[in-house]
Tab-separated table of C-alpha atoms and ligand atoms in Angstrom:
chain	number	residue	atom	x	y	z
A	1	UNK	CA	-149.611	-147.834	120.714
A	2	UNK	CA	-150.130	-145.965	117.648
A	3	UNK	CA	-146.932	-142.629	116.854
A	4	UNK	CA	-149.219	-138.687	117.804
A	5	UNK	CA	-149.021	-137.742	113.971
A	6	UNK	CA	-151.466	-141.079	113.448
A	7	UNK	CA	-154.421	-139.358	116.013
A	8	UNK	CA	-157.227	-137.658	115.288
A	9	UNK	CA	-155.555	-133.453	114.187
A	10	UNK	CA	-159.018	-132.360	116.278
A	11	UNK	CA	-160.437	-134.039	119.181
A	12	UNK	CA	-163.284	-136.758	118.425
A	13	UNK	CA	-166.808	-135.868	118.359
A	14	UNK	CA	-168.167	-139.192	118.561
A	15	UNK	CA	-167.728	-142.556	120.287
A	16	UNK	CA	-169.160	-145.861	118.773
A	17	UNK	CA	-169.111	-148.975	120.632
A	18	UNK	CA	-168.801	-151.993	119.189
A	19	UNK	CA	-168.838	-154.893	120.082
A	20	UNK	CA	-168.719	-158.301	118.192
A	21	UNK	CA	-169.675	-161.759	118.282
A	22	UNK	CA	-167.987	-164.945	115.839
A	23	UNK	CA	-168.121	-168.517	116.019
A	24	UNK	CA	-164.318	-169.277	118.296
A	25	UNK	CA	-161.256	-167.225	119.030
A	26	UNK	CA	-158.118	-167.135	117.203
A	27	UNK	CA	-156.151	-169.399	116.214
A	28	UNK	CA	-159.742	-170.878	115.133
A	29	UNK	CA	-160.215	-168.222	112.081
A	30	UNK	CA	-162.867	-167.023	114.384
A	31	UNK	CA	-166.526	-165.241	111.401
A	32	UNK	CA	-168.353	-162.513	113.186
A	33	UNK	CA	-171.933	-163.909	113.772
A	34	UNK	CA	-173.620	-160.255	115.614
A	35	UNK	CA	-172.710	-156.923	114.802
A	36	UNK	CA	-173.703	-154.519	117.721
A	37	UNK	CA	-172.301	-150.498	117.017
A	38	UNK	CA	-174.206	-147.237	119.734
A	39	UNK	CA	-173.262	-144.514	118.701
A	40	UNK	CA	-172.700	-141.904	121.602
A	41	UNK	CA	-171.594	-138.370	121.143
A	42	UNK	CA	-168.893	-136.270	122.740
A	43	UNK	CA	-171.407	-133.827	124.602
A	44	UNK	CA	-173.250	-136.755	126.414
A	45	UNK	CA	-170.453	-138.114	127.930
A	46	UNK	CA	-169.360	-134.475	129.220
A	47	UNK	CA	-172.685	-133.098	130.019
A	48	UNK	CA	-173.693	-136.106	131.965
A	49	UNK	CA	-177.308	-136.979	133.941
A	50	UNK	CA	-177.752	-138.066	136.324
A	51	UNK	CA	-181.232	-139.359	139.296
A	52	UNK	CA	-181.394	-137.351	141.322
A	53	UNK	CA	-182.676	-139.790	143.724
A	54	UNK	CA	-179.945	-142.188	142.990
A	55	UNK	CA	-177.515	-140.657	146.954
A	56	UNK	CA	-174.270	-141.992	144.779
A	57	UNK	CA	-175.108	-140.346	141.601
A	58	UNK	CA	-175.106	-142.299	139.123
A	59	UNK	CA	-174.717	-141.295	135.557
A	60	UNK	CA	-177.577	-141.836	133.659
A	61	UNK	CA	-177.203	-144.366	130.718
A	62	UNK	CA	-176.987	-141.504	127.752
A	63	UNK	CA	-180.656	-141.128	125.940
A	64	UNK	CA	-179.570	-139.802	122.813
A	65	UNK	CA	-177.590	-142.703	121.421
A	66	UNK	CA	-178.164	-143.996	117.728
A	67	UNK	CA	-177.941	-148.153	117.500
A	68	UNK	CA	-177.601	-150.668	114.785
A	69	UNK	CA	-177.368	-154.307	115.719
A	70	UNK	CA	-178.290	-156.745	113.348
A	71	UNK	CA	-177.770	-161.039	113.354
A	72	UNK	CA	-174.733	-163.361	110.560
A	73	UNK	CA	-174.818	-166.132	109.662
A	74	UNK	CA	-171.395	-166.917	110.364
A	75	UNK	CA	-170.873	-170.117	107.020
A	76	UNK	CA	-168.575	-172.189	109.758
A	77	UNK	CA	-169.802	-173.286	112.564
A	78	UNK	CA	-169.091	-172.661	116.335
A	79	UNK	CA	-166.725	-173.865	118.688
A	80	UNK	CA	-168.714	-175.662	121.538
A	81	UNK	CA	-167.867	-172.563	124.005
A	82	UNK	CA	-168.253	-169.539	121.749
A	83	UNK	CA	-171.971	-171.462	121.578
A	84	UNK	CA	-172.371	-171.630	125.446
A	85	UNK	CA	-172.185	-168.778	125.640
A	86	UNK	CA	-173.445	-166.251	123.338
A	87	UNK	CA	-177.077	-168.155	122.889
A	88	UNK	CA	-176.104	-168.715	118.500
A	89	UNK	CA	-176.524	-171.558	116.989
A	90	UNK	CA	-175.439	-172.280	112.802
A	91	UNK	CA	-178.597	-174.084	113.630
A	92	UNK	CA	-180.594	-171.376	114.211
A	93	UNK	CA	-178.913	-168.229	112.366
A	94	UNK	CA	-180.338	-170.973	109.055
A	95	UNK	CA	-183.738	-171.358	109.944
A	96	UNK	CA	-183.835	-168.290	110.646
A	97	UNK	CA	-182.782	-166.570	107.301
A	98	UNK	CA	-179.999	-164.673	108.449
A	99	UNK	CA	-177.508	-163.762	106.066
A	100	UNK	CA	-174.177	-163.645	105.781
A	101	UNK	CA	-170.961	-160.778	106.367
A	102	UNK	CA	-172.205	-159.095	102.068
A	103	UNK	CA	-172.721	-156.047	101.095
A	104	UNK	CA	-175.848	-154.756	102.761
A	105	UNK	CA	-174.229	-155.085	106.747
A	106	UNK	CA	-171.402	-152.190	104.782
A	107	UNK	CA	-173.699	-149.999	103.358
A	108	UNK	CA	-175.508	-149.882	106.535
A	109	UNK	CA	-172.268	-149.258	108.494
A	110	UNK	CA	-170.600	-146.678	106.223
A	111	UNK	CA	-174.898	-144.864	106.244
A	112	UNK	CA	-174.831	-145.329	110.061
A	113	UNK	CA	-171.199	-143.644	110.370
A	114	UNK	CA	-172.553	-141.105	107.733
A	115	UNK	CA	-175.338	-139.865	110.257
A	116	UNK	CA	-172.284	-139.376	112.742
A	117	UNK	CA	-171.074	-136.112	113.317
A	118	UNK	CA	-167.016	-136.483	112.867
A	119	UNK	CA	-164.168	-137.219	113.858
A	120	UNK	CA	-165.487	-140.334	114.932
A	121	UNK	CA	-164.010	-143.263	117.215
A	122	UNK	CA	-165.398	-146.995	116.897
A	123	UNK	CA	-164.562	-148.175	120.413
A	124	UNK	CA	-164.240	-151.957	121.637
A	125	UNK	CA	-162.742	-154.109	124.753
A	126	UNK	CA	-160.127	-155.658	123.367
A	127	UNK	CA	-160.735	-153.017	120.281
A	128	UNK	CA	-157.256	-154.630	119.117
A	129	UNK	CA	-156.763	-157.551	119.574
A	130	UNK	CA	-160.092	-158.937	118.103
A	131	UNK	CA	-163.085	-156.720	117.472
A	132	UNK	CA	-160.787	-154.569	115.033
A	133	UNK	CA	-158.872	-156.961	113.018
A	134	UNK	CA	-161.145	-159.810	113.003
A	135	UNK	CA	-163.980	-156.830	111.727
A	136	UNK	CA	-160.746	-156.107	108.967
A	137	UNK	CA	-160.697	-160.063	108.142
A	138	UNK	CA	-164.477	-159.217	107.256
A	139	UNK	CA	-163.543	-156.324	105.044
A	140	UNK	CA	-161.320	-157.913	103.450
A	141	UNK	CA	-163.271	-160.433	102.343
A	142	UNK	CA	-165.437	-158.552	100.576
A	143	UNK	CA	-163.243	-156.870	98.273
A	144	UNK	CA	-163.185	-153.431	101.424
A	145	UNK	CA	-159.266	-152.313	102.520
A	146	UNK	CA	-160.915	-150.979	105.384
A	147	UNK	CA	-163.188	-147.816	106.747
A	148	UNK	CA	-162.136	-144.263	104.979
A	149	UNK	CA	-161.426	-141.754	107.852
A	150	UNK	CA	-163.040	-143.742	111.321
A	151	UNK	CA	-160.519	-143.818	114.178
A	152	UNK	CA	-160.054	-146.496	116.338
A	153	UNK	CA	-159.567	-147.048	120.541
A	154	UNK	CA	-158.707	-150.179	122.168
A	155	UNK	CA	-160.419	-149.502	126.332
A	156	UNK	CA	-158.242	-152.476	127.718
A	157	UNK	CA	-155.141	-150.560	126.969
A	158	UNK	CA	-156.452	-147.921	127.566
A	159	UNK	CA	-158.138	-149.004	130.744
A	160	UNK	CA	-154.235	-149.914	131.999
A	161	UNK	CA	-151.884	-146.645	130.709
A	162	UNK	CA	-155.386	-144.883	133.324
A	163	UNK	CA	-154.801	-147.862	136.329
A	164	UNK	CA	-150.549	-147.179	135.335
A	165	UNK	CA	-150.705	-143.412	134.913
A	166	UNK	CA	-152.827	-142.880	138.750
A	167	UNK	CA	-150.049	-145.609	140.195
A	168	UNK	CA	-147.167	-143.143	138.937
A	169	UNK	CA	-148.601	-140.756	140.964
A	170	UNK	CA	-149.337	-142.236	143.662
A	171	UNK	CA	-145.769	-143.143	144.012
A	172	UNK	CA	-145.016	-138.888	143.199
A	173	UNK	CA	-147.074	-137.601	146.119
A	174	UNK	CA	-146.722	-139.790	148.915
A	175	UNK	CA	-143.110	-141.622	148.288
A	176	UNK	CA	-144.796	-144.958	148.089
A	177	UNK	CA	-143.527	-147.785	145.938
A	178	UNK	CA	-145.559	-148.430	144.038
A	179	UNK	CA	-149.163	-150.612	144.246
A	180	UNK	CA	-149.102	-154.007	143.700
A	181	UNK	CA	-151.622	-153.756	141.471
A	182	UNK	CA	-154.459	-156.780	141.389
A	183	UNK	CA	-156.807	-155.651	138.461
A	184	UNK	CA	-158.324	-157.429	136.555
A	185	UNK	CA	-159.635	-155.931	133.085
A	186	UNK	CA	-162.174	-157.913	131.769
A	187	UNK	CA	-165.134	-156.127	130.372
A	188	UNK	CA	-167.092	-158.813	133.161
A	189	UNK	CA	-164.345	-156.813	136.422
A	190	UNK	CA	-164.448	-152.895	134.747
A	191	UNK	CA	-167.860	-153.043	135.399
A	192	UNK	CA	-167.745	-155.020	138.516
A	193	UNK	CA	-165.066	-152.165	139.574
A	194	UNK	CA	-167.779	-149.388	139.293
A	195	UNK	CA	-170.828	-151.389	140.079
A	196	UNK	CA	-169.987	-154.119	142.640
A	197	UNK	CA	-172.752	-156.160	140.475
A	198	UNK	CA	-171.699	-158.006	137.083
A	199	UNK	CA	-173.489	-157.123	134.154
A	200	UNK	CA	-176.001	-158.520	132.399
A	201	UNK	CA	-176.923	-159.626	129.072
A	202	UNK	CA	-172.904	-160.971	128.611
A	203	UNK	CA	-171.709	-162.182	125.805
A	204	UNK	CA	-174.851	-160.824	123.615
A	205	UNK	CA	-174.011	-157.749	120.937
A	206	UNK	CA	-175.904	-155.908	122.000
A	207	UNK	CA	-175.463	-156.416	126.223
A	208	UNK	CA	-171.784	-156.480	126.051
A	209	UNK	CA	-171.916	-152.745	124.459
A	210	UNK	CA	-174.116	-151.503	126.666
A	211	UNK	CA	-171.603	-152.988	129.763
A	212	UNK	CA	-168.953	-150.875	127.593
A	213	UNK	CA	-170.254	-147.821	127.824
A	214	UNK	CA	-172.291	-147.654	131.202
A	215	UNK	CA	-167.878	-148.673	132.661
A	216	UNK	CA	-166.762	-146.005	130.318
A	217	UNK	CA	-169.221	-142.899	131.512
A	218	UNK	CA	-167.403	-143.412	134.837
A	219	UNK	CA	-164.200	-142.844	133.609
A	220	UNK	CA	-165.309	-141.071	131.078
A	221	UNK	CA	-163.183	-137.616	131.035
A	222	UNK	CA	-160.351	-139.686	131.755
A	223	UNK	CA	-161.176	-142.187	128.708
A	224	UNK	CA	-161.801	-139.534	126.446
A	225	UNK	CA	-158.453	-137.439	127.175
A	226	UNK	CA	-156.676	-140.914	126.288
A	227	UNK	CA	-158.604	-141.329	123.080
A	228	UNK	CA	-158.015	-138.420	121.509
A	229	UNK	CA	-154.348	-138.532	121.888
A	230	UNK	CA	-153.896	-142.539	121.397
A	231	UNK	CA	-156.684	-142.914	118.439
A	232	UNK	CA	-155.807	-144.442	115.499
A	233	UNK	CA	-155.943	-144.586	112.309
A	234	UNK	CA	-159.024	-147.543	111.981
A	235	UNK	CA	-157.392	-148.463	108.107
A	236	UNK	CA	-153.043	-148.948	110.067
A	237	UNK	CA	-155.488	-152.150	111.802
A	238	UNK	CA	-153.930	-155.474	110.689
A	239	UNK	CA	-156.607	-158.978	109.469
A	240	UNK	CA	-156.380	-161.311	112.064
A	241	UNK	CA	-156.002	-163.645	109.377
A	242	UNK	CA	-155.332	-163.585	106.285
A	243	UNK	CA	-158.659	-165.565	104.781
A	244	UNK	CA	-157.860	-166.625	101.484
A	245	UNK	CA	-158.890	-170.890	102.824
A	246	UNK	CA	-161.640	-171.822	100.641
A	247	UNK	CA	-164.461	-173.089	103.305
A	248	UNK	CA	-167.225	-175.555	102.541
A	249	UNK	CA	-170.347	-173.718	102.430
A	250	UNK	CA	-172.055	-174.665	106.186
A	251	UNK	CA	-174.950	-175.586	106.592
B	301	DCM	N1	-165.176	-166.754	123.141
B	301	DCM	C1	-165.410	-168.162	122.726
B	301	DCM	N2	-164.708	-168.196	123.926
B	301	DCM	C2	-164.598	-166.948	125.823
B	301	DCM	C3	-164.776	-165.827	124.902
B	301	DCM	C4	-165.053	-165.252	123.944
B	301	DCM	O1	-165.131	-168.486	121.399
B	301	DCM	N3	-164.031	-167.846	125.873
B	301	DCM	C5	-165.279	-166.175	121.704
B	301	DCM	C6	-167.382	-166.349	121.047
B	301	DCM	C7	-167.599	-164.606	121.708
B	301	DCM	C8	-166.539	-163.650	120.950
B	301	DCM	O2	-164.851	-164.125	121.724
B	301	DCM	O3	-168.805	-164.448	120.435
B	301	DCM	C9	-166.594	-161.851	121.731
B	301	DCM	O4	-166.317	-162.120	122.805
B	301	DCM	P1	-167.416	-161.426	124.414
B	301	DCM	O5	-168.694	-161.879	124.097
B	301	DCM	O6	-166.888	-161.819	125.511
B	301	DCM	O7	-167.469	-160.287	123.204
B	302	MG	MG1	-166.643	-158.486	122.655
B	303	MG	MG1	-170.029	-159.562	123.408
């Protein structure tokens, strides 16, 4: 967890949900093949809309969302597992003439951020373990050291921290022994915890971002509070690996 001094000095105004699809998992030195960003204002989470016909009073998915989603030719073979779960392949990306992670990606994401109200926090599930360090690799390959003035926060860490705090509170209030936690924290399992069904479109960047926002809505007040004090500058994230190895062009 970051030092408090590195967290935003003002409350976060915009949450930019991020999901990446890529050619595999570490240590395969993955390359990004799909990137999705949905920007949602703090205001939207603090003032949710409800469907009055729904007796469970589930919040509606935010209506005011800015979206950016695109495919990238990774220039590296997918692992069979990654290709299978994402439904993407090197052949299809080449046949559809998708471009590499080039300078246009940087221009698009910086233009997207420039339209959001700061402070901006990138939010990804297991972001610290996967998405942020992987994005850092690709930006470094373009000669970019980071994204200035952008914070980031990991919902996997946040959800575990919130559950642990609630557990401690429960012990204190009821003089109880610690609850044996069998809780699961994959994005799919968190969605199931709140909605009692599994999410649609897992392992598409857009589908996973929508699932993450739906989970976030269920604990928005606590997550926002956690992120206000635990978000860290994106520039403090270390790259997943150093891209010094030259790949032969593929395909
Ligand atoms: N990934 C993988 N094998 C898994 C899970 C994920 O190779 N069992 C890789 C490919 C995905 C990327 O991680 O594109 C991101 O995962 P997710 O779809 O969960 O965001
Ligand atoms: Mg993901
Ligand atoms: Mg995904």
